[in-house]
Coordinates of C-alpha atoms and ligand atoms in Angstrom, one line a residue:
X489 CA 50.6 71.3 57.3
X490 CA 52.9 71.5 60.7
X491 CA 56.4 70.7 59.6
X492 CA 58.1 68.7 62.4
X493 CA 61.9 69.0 61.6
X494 CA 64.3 71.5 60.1
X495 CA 67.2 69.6 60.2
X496 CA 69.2 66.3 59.3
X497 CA 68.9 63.0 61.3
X498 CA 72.6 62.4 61.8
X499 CA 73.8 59.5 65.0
X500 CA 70.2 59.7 66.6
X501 CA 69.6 63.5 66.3
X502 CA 68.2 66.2 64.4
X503 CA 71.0 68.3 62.9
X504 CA 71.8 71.8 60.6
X505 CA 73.3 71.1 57.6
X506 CA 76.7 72.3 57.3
X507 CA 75.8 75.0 54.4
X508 CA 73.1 76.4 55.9
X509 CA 70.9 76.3 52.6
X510 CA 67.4 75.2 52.2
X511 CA 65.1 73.5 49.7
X512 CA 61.5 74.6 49.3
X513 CA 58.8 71.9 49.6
X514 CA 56.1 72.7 47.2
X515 CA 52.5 71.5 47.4
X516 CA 52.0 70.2 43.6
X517 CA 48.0 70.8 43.5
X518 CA 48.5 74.2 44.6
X519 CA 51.7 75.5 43.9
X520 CA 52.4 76.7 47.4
X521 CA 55.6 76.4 49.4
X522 CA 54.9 73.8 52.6
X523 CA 57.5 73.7 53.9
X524 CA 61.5 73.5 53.6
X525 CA 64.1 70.8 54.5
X526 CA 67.9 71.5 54.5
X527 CA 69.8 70.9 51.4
X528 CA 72.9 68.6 52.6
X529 CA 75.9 68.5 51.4
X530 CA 79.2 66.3 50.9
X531 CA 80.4 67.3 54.5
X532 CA 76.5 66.1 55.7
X533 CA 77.4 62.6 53.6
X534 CA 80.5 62.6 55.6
X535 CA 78.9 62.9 58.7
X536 CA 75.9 60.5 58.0
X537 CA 78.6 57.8 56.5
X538 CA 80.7 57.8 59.6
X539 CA 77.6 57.4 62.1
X540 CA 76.4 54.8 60.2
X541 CA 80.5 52.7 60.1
X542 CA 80.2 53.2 63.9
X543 CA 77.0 51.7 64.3
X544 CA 77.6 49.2 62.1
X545 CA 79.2 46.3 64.3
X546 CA 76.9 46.6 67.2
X547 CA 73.5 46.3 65.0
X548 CA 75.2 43.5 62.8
X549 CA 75.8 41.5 65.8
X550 CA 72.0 41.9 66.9
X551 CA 69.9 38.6 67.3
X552 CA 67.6 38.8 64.0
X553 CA 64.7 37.9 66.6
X554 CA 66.0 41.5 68.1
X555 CA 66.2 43.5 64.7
X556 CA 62.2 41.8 63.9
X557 CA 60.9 43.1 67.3
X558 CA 62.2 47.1 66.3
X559 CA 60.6 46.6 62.6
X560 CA 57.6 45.1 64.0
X561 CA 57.2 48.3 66.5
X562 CA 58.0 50.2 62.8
X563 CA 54.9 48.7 61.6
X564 CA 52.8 49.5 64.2
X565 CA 54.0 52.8 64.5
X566 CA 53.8 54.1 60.7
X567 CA 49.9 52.2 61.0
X568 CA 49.0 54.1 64.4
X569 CA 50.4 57.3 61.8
X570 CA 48.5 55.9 58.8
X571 CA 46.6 59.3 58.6
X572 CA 49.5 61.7 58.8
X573 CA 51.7 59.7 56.7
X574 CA 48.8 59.7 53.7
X575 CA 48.4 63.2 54.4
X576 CA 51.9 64.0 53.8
X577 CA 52.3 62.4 51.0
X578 CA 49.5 64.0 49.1
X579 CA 50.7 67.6 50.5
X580 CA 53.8 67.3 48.8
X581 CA 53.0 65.0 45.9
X582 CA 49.5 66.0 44.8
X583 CA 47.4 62.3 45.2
X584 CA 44.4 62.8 46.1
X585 CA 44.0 61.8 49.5
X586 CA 41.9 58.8 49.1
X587 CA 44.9 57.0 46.5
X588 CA 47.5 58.3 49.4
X589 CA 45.7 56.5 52.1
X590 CA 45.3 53.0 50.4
X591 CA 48.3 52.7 48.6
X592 CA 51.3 55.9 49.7
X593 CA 50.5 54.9 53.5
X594 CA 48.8 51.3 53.6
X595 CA 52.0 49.6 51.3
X596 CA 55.1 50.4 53.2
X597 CA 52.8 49.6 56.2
X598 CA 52.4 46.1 54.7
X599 CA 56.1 45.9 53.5
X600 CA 57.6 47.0 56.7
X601 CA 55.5 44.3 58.9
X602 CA 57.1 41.8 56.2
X603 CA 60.4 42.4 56.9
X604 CA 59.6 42.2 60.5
X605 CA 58.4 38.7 59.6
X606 CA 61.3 37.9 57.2
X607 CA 63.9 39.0 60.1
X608 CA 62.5 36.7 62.1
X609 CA 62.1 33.9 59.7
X610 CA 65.2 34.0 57.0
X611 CA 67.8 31.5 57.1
X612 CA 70.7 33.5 58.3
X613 CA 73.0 30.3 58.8
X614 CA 72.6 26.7 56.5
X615 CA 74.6 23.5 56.4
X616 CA 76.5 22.3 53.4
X617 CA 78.1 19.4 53.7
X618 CA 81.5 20.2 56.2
X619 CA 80.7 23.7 55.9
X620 CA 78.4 26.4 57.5
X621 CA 77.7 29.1 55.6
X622 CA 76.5 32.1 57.1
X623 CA 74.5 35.0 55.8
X624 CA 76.2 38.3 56.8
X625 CA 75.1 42.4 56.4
X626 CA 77.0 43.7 53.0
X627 CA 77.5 46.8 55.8
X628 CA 76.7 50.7 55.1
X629 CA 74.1 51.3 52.8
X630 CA 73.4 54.2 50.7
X631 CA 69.9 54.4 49.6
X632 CA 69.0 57.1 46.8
X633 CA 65.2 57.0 46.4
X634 CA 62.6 59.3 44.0
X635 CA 59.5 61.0 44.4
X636 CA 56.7 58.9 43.0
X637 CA 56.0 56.4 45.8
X638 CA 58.0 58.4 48.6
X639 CA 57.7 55.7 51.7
X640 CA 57.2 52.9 50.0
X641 CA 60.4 53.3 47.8
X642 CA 62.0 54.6 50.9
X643 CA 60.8 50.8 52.8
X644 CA 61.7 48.9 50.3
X645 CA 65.4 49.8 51.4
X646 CA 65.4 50.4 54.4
X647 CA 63.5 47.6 56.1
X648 CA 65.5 45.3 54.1
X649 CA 68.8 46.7 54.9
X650 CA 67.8 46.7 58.6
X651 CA 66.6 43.1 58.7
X652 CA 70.0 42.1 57.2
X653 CA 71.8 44.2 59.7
X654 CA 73.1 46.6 58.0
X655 CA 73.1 50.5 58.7
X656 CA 71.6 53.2 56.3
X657 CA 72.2 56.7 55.4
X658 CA 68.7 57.9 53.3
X659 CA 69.1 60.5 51.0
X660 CA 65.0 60.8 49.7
X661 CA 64.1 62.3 46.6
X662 CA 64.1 66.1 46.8
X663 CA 60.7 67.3 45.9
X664 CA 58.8 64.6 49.0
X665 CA 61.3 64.6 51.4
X666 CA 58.2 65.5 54.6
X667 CA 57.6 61.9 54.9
X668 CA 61.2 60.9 55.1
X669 CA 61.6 63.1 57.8
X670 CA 58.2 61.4 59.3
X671 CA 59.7 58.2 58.8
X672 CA 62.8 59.0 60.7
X673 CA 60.8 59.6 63.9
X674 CA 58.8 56.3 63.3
X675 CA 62.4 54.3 63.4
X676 CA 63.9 56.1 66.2
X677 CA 60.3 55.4 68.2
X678 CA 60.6 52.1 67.2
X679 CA 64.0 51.9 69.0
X680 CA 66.6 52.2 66.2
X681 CA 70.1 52.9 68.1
X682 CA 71.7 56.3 66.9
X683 CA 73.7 55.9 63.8
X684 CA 72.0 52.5 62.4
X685 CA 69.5 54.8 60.1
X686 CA 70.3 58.6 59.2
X687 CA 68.7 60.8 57.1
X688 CA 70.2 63.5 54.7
X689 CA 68.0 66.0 52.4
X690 CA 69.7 67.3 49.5
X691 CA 70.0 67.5 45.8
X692 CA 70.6 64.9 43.9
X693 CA 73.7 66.3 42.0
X694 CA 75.2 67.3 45.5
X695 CA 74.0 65.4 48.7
X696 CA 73.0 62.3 46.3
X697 CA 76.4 61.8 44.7
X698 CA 78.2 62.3 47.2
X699 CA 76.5 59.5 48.7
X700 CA 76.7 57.1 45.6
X701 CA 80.3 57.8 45.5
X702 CA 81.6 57.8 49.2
X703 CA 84.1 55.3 49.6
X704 CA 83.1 54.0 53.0
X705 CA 79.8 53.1 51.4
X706 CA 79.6 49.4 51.1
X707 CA 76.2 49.2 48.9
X708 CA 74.3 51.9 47.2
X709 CA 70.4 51.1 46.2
X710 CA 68.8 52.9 43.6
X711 CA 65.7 53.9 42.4
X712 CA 65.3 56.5 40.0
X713 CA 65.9 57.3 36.3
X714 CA 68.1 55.5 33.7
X715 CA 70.4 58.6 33.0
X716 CA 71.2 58.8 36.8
X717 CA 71.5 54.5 37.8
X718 CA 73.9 54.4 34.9
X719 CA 76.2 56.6 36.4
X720 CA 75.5 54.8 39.7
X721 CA 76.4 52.2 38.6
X722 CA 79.6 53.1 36.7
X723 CA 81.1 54.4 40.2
X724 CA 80.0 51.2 42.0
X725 CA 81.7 49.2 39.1
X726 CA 84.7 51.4 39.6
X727 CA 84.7 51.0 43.3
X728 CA 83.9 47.2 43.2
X729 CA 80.9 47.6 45.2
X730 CA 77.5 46.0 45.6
X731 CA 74.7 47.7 43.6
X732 CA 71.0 47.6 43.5
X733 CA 69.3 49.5 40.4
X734 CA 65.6 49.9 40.5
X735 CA 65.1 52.2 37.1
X736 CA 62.3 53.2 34.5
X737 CA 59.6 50.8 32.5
X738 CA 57.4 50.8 29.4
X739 CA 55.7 47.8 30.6
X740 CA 53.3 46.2 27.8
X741 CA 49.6 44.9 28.9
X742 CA 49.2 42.3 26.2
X743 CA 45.3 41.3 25.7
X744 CA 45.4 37.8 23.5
X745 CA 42.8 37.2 21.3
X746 CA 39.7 35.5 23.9
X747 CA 40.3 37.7 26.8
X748 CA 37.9 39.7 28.4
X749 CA 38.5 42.7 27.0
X750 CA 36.1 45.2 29.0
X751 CA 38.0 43.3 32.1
X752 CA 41.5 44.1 30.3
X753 CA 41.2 47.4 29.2
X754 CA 40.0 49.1 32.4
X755 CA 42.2 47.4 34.9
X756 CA 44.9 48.8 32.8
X757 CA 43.5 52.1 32.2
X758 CA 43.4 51.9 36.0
X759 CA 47.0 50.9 36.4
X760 CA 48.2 53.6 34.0
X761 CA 46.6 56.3 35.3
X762 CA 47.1 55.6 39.2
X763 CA 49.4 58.1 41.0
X764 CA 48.9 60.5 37.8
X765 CA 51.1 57.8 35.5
X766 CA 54.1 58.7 37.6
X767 CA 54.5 54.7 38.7
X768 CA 57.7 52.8 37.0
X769 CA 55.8 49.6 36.6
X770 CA 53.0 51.2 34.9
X771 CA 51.7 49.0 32.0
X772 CA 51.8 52.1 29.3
X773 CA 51.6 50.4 26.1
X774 CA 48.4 48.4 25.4
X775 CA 48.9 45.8 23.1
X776 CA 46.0 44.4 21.3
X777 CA 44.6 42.0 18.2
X778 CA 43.5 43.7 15.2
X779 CA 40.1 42.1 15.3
X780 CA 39.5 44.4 19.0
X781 CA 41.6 47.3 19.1
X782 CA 38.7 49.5 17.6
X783 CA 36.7 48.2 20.2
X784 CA 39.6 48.4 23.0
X785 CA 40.5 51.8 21.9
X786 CA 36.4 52.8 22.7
X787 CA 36.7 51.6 26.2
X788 CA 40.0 53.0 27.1
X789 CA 38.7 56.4 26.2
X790 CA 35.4 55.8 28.2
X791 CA 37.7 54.4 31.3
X792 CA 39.7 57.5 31.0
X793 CA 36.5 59.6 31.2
X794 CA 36.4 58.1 34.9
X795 CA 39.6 60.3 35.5
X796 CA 39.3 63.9 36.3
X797 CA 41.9 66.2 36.8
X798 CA 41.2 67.2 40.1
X799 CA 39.1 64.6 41.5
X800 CA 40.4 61.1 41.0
X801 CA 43.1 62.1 38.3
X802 CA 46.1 64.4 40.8
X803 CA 48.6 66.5 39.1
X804 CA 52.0 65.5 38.2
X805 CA 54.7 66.3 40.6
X806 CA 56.5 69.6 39.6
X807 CA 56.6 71.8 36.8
X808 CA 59.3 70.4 34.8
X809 CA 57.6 66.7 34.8
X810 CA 54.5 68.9 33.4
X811 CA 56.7 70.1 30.5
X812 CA 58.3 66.9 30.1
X813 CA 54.5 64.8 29.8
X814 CA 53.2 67.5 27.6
X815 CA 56.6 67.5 25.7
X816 CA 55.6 63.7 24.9
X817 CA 52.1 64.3 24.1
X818 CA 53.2 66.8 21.6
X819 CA 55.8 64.3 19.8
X820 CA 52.9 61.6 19.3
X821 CA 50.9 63.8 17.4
X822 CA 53.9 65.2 15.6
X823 CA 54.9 61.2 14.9
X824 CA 51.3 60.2 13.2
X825 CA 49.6 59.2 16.4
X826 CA 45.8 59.8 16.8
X827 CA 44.8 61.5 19.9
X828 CA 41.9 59.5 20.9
X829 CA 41.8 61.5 23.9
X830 CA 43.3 63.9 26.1
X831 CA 46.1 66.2 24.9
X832 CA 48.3 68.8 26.1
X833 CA 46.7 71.9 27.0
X834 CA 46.1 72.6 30.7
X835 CA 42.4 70.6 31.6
X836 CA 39.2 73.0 31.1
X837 CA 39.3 74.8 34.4
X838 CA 42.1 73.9 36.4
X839 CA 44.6 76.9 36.3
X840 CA 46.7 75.9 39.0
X841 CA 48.4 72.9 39.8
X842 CA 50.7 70.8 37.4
X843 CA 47.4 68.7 36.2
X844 CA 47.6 67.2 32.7
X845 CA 44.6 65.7 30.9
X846 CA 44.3 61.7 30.6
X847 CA 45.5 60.8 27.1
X848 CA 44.8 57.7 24.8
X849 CA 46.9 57.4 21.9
X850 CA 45.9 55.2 19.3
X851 CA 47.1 53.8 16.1
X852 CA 50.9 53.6 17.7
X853 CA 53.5 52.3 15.9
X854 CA 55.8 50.2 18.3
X855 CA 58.6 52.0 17.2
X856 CA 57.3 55.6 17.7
X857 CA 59.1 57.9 21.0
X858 CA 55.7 57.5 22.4
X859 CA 55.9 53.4 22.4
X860 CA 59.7 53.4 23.3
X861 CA 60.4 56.0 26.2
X862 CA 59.0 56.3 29.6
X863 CA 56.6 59.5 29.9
X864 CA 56.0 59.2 33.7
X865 CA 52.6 61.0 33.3
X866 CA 48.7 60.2 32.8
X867 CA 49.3 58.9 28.9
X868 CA 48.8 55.7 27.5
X869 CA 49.1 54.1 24.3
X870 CA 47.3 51.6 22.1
X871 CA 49.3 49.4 19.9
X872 CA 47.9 46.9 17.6
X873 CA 49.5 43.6 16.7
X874 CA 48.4 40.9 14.3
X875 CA 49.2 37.1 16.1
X876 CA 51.3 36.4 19.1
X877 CA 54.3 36.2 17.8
X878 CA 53.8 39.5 16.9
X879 CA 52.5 40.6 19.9
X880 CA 55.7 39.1 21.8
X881 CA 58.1 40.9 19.5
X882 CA 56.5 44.2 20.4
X883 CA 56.3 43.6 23.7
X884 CA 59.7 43.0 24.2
X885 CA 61.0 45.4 21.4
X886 CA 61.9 47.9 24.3
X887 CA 65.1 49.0 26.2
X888 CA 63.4 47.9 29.1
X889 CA 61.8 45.0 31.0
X890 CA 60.3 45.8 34.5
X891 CA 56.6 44.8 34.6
X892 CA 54.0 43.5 32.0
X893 CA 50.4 42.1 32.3
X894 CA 49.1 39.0 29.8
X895 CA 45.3 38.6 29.7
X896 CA 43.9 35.3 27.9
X897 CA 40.8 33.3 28.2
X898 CA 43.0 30.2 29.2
X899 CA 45.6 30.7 32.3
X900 CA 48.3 28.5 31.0
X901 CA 48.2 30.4 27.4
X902 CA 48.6 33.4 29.5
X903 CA 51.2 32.3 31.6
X904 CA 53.4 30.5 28.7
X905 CA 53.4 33.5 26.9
X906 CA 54.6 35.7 30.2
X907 CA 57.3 33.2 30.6
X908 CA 58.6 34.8 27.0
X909 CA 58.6 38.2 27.8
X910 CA 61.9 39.8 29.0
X911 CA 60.7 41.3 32.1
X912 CA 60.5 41.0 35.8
X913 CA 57.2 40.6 37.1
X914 CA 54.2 39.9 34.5
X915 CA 50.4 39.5 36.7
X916 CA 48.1 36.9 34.6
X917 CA 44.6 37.7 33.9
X918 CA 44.4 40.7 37.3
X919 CA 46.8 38.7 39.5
X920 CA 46.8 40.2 42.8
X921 CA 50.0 42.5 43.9
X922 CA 52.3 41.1 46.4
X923 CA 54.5 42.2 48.9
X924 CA 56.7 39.3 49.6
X925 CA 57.6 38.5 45.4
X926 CA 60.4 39.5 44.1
X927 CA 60.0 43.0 42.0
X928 CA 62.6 44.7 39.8
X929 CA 63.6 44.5 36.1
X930 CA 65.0 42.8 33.1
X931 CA 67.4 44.5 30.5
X932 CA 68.0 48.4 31.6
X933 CA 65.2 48.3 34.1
X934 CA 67.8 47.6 36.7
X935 CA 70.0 45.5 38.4
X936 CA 68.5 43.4 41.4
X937 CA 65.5 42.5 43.3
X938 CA 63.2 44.2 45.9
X939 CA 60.6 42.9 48.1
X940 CA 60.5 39.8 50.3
X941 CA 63.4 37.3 50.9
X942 CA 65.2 38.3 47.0
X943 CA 65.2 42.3 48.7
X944 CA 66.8 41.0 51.8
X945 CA 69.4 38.6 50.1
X946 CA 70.5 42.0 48.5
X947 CA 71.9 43.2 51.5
X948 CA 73.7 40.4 52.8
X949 CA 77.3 38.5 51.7
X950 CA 77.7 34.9 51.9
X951 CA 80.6 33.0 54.3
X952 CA 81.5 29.6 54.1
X953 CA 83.3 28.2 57.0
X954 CA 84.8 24.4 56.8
X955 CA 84.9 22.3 59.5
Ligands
NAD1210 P1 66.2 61.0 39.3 O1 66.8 59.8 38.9 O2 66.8 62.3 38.9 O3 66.0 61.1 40.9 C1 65.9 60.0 41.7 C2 66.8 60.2 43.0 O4 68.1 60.3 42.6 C3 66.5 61.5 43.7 O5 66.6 61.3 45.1 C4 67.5 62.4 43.2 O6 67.8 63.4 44.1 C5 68.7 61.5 43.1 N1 69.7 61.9 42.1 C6 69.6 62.7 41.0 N2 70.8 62.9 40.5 C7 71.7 62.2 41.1 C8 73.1 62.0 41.0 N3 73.8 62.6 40.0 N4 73.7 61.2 41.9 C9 73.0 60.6 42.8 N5 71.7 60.8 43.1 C10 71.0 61.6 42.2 O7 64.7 61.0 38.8 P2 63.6 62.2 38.8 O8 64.2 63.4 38.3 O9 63.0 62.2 40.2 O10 62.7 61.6 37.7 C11 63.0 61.7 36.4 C12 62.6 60.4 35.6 O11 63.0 59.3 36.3 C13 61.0 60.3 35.6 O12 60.4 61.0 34.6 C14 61.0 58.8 35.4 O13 61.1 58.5 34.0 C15 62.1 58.2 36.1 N6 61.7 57.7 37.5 C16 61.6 56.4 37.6 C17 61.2 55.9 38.9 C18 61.2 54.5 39.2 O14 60.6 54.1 40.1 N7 61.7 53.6 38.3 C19 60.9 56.8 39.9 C20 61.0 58.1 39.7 C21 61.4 58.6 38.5

C-alpha cells in the first residue's frame, strides 16, 4: 500500500509533528509494518486547537445551504474513493476486503451524504411565542475515535460537527490512522477552509488527552472504551463542558418463545461475528427459552461453521486484543461454560495474523465474566431463560445498554418487550439499520446520541432571543 502523508493536517496543511517520533502501522492479517504516521504530541494539540478557534467564526457564520454543498462534494468524493478507502481499511484492520467494501467504505459514504441533507434541511432558527430561538455551533470540537469501524466512527463526528458549524481537531485511533489521513484529503477536496478540520496522530495517553483536556476545547466526542470515557468525562465535568460518550455493549438478542428461530439464530450469529466481534453494538449474548436453546445452540455452532479464519472470519486488530479474546475464552471454561465451539488456540493452519477461532459458549449463566464484560472478539454466548420476565431481567442485568435485538412471532409482542429493555436501539424481528436514527446507549454505554438530526443537535447550543 502507497502511503500518501507523513505528517499532521494542521490550518490546511500537512505538517511534522513537533517530537519528531513515529508510530508503526501494522497490517493485522500479516503482521507487517505498512506504514507510519507521526505520533503528536501536546504541542501538536496546541497547534491543531488554535487553527481550529481561528477558523471557527468564519465557518459558524456559513449559510447551512453553504456547509451542505462542501459535505455533499464529501460524499461524492469518499464514493468516487470507495475502492481505496475499503482497501485501507482492511490493510490496517484485517477485514476481509469484501466486509471493508460494503460496510468500512459504503457506511460513512451513506452517513456523510446525510449530513449533507440534514445541513440543508435542520431547523437552525424556530419561533416560540415572542421569542426566536436559534440553533448555534457548541464551537471547537475534539473528537477521540477507535479502531473498529475507523471512518465511519470518524463521520459520525465529523460530518455532524461540520453541519452544525463547528470546527474539529481529529485525533483517530492509533492502530487505523491511513484512512484518517485519506479522509483528510477528501475534506480539503471537498473545499473545507484551513483550520475548520485538522488532523493529529498520536497516542491516546499523549496526543488523545491532551486533546480531551485542552481548555479551548468547547466539546469532546468519544468513542472508545469505558475505562477511558470515564475519565473523559470526569475532565469535561470538571471543565463544565459539553460531552458526547459513545462506549462498550453486551447487547442481548432475545428470541421469545414463537420466533423463527433458524431466522434468529443466524442473523445474530452474523451480527456477532461481523468485523471479527470487534463491533460495540454487537448482540453477544443470545438469550433463549428453555424449550429451544438445545436446538438454538445446534444452529449457532453450524452458523459459526460458515466463518473461517481467513476467509470470511478476519483477525482481530493487534496482538494485545488477541490476548485479551483468548484471555476471555479461557475464563468461560474456567467459570463452568461449555465450549460448544471454538476455543483459544490459534485456528488449524493459520500461524500468522491475530486470527481467533469463532466460539459458542453455551450453558452461560447471566452472571458469569463471559455474560457481563465486553470481549470485543469473534465469541458469543448462549443464555437460557425460563419466561419473559426472566428473559427481561437478564437482558438488562448488565452495566450496559447500547443495542439489543427482540425476535417474536407477533410484532407488537416484540416491540412491547423492546420498550422494557434499558438500551438504546433494539431492531424487531431483522429491522433494517439506519443511518438517520438516533444510535448510542443507555446506562454506562454512553452519554448522547449519534446519527441523524439527535447527532447534529449534539453539536449545537440553543439561544433564545425576545422580542
Ligand atoms: P480506547 O478507549 O483505549 O481507545 C479509543 C480511542 O481513545 C483511541 O483513539 C485512543 O488513542 C484514545 N485514548 C486512549 N487513551 C486515552 C486517554 N487517556 N485520553 C484520551 N484518549 C485516549 O479503546 P481501545 O484500546 O482501542 O479498545 C479497548 C476496548 O475498548 C475494546 O476491547 C472494546 O471493549 C472497547 N471499544 C469500544 C468501542 C466502541 O465503539 N464502543 C470501540 C473500540 C473499542
Amino acid at each position: 500500500m502507497q502511503q500518501a502523508h507523513d505528517g499532521l493536517f494542521i490550518d490546511g496543511k500537512w505538517s511534522p509533528a513537533a517530537a519528531g517520533e513515529w508510530i508503526d502501522v501494522v497490517d493485522p492479517a500479516s503482521e507487517q509494518v505498512i506504514g507510519r504516521v507521526p505520533a503528536g504530541d501536546g504541542r501538536d494539540v496546541d497547534a491543531a486547537v488554535r487553527a481550529a478557534r481561528a477558523a471557527l467564526p468564519g465557518w459558524a457564520a456559513t449559510a447551512p445551504a453553504e456547509r451542505a454543498a462542501v459535505l455533499a462534494a464529501a460524499r461524492d468524493l469518499m464514493a468516487e474513493r470507495k475502492e481505496e478507502i475499503a482497501a485501507t481499511v482492511t490493510a490496517e484492520l484485517g477485514s476481509p476486503l469484501r466486509f471493508s467494501a460494503a460496510v468500512h467504505a459504503a457506511l460513512p459514504i451513506t452517513v456523510m451524504g446525510t449530513y449533507a441533507d440534514l445541513a440543508a434541511e435542520f431547523a437552525f432558527e424556530e419561533r416560540i411565542g415572542n421569542s426566536r430561538v436559534f440553533q448555534e455551533p457548541v464551537g471547537v470540537v475534539g473528537a477521540i475515535t477507535p479502531w473498529n469501524y475507523p471512518l465511519h466512527q470518524i463521520v459520525a463526528k465529523v460530518a455532524p460537527a461540520l453541519a452544525a458549524g463547528c470546527t474539529v481537531v481529529l485525533k483517530p485511533a492509533e492502530d487505523t490512522p491511513l484512512v484518517a489521513q485519506l479522509f483528510a484529503e477528501v475534506l480539503e477536496a471537498a473545499g473545507v477552509p484551513a483550520g475548520v478540520f485538522n488532523l493529529v496522530t498520536g497516542l491516546g495517553p499523549v496526543a488523545g488527552q491532551a486533546l480531551a483536556e485542552h481548555p479551548d476545547v468547547d466539546m469532546v466526542s468519544f468513542t472508545g472504551s469505558t475505562a477511558v470515557g470515564r475519565r473523559i468525562g470526569a475532565a469535561a465535568g470538571g471543565a463544565v463542558k459539553r460531552v458526547a460518550l459513545e462506549l462498550g455493549g453486551k447487547s442481548a438478542n432475545v428470541i421469545l418463545p414463537g420466533a423463527d428461530l433458524a431466522r434468529a439464530v443466524n442473523v445474530g450469529v452474523a451480527n456477532v461475528f461481523a468485523n471479527s466481534g470487534q463491533t460495540c453494538s454487537a448482540w453477544t449474548r443470545m438469550l433463549v427459552d428453555a424449550a429451544r436453546y438445545e436446538e438454538a445452540v445446534e444452529l449457532a455452532v453450524a452458523a459459526a461453521a460458515k466463518y473461517v479464519p481467513g476467509e470470511r472470519l478476519g483477525p482481530v486488530v493487534n496482538a494485545k486484543q488477541r490476548e485479551r479474546v483468548r484471555g476471555y475464552i479461557r475464563k468461560g471454561v474456567a467459570e463452568g461454560a461449555r465450549l460448544a465451539t471454538g476455543g483459544p488456540e490459534a485456528p488449524e493452519g493459520l500461524t500468522t495474523g491475530y486470527y481467533v477461532r469463532p466460539t459458542v459458549f453455551a450453558d452461560v449463566e447471566p452472571g458469569m465474566v463471559i455474560a457481563q464484560e465486553e470481549i470485543f472478539g469473534p465469541v458469543i454466548v448462549l443464555i437460557r431463560y425460563e419466561d419473559e420476565e426472566d428473559a427481561l431481567r437478564i437482558a438488562n442485568g448488565t452495566v450496559y445498554g447500547l443495542a439489543g435485538a427482540v425476535w417474536g412471532a407477533d410484532e407488537e409482542q416484540a416491540v412491547a418487550f423492546a420498550r422494557r429493555m434499558d438500551t438504546g436501539q433494539v431492531d424487531i424481528n431483522g429491522g433494517r439499520f439506519n443511518a438517520r436514527a438516533p444510535f448510542g446507549g443507555y446506562k454506562q454505554s454512553g452519554v448522547g446520541r449519534e446519527l441523524g438530526a439527535h447527532g447534529l443537535a449534539e453539536y449545537l447550543q440553543t439561544k433564545s432571543l425576545q422580542l
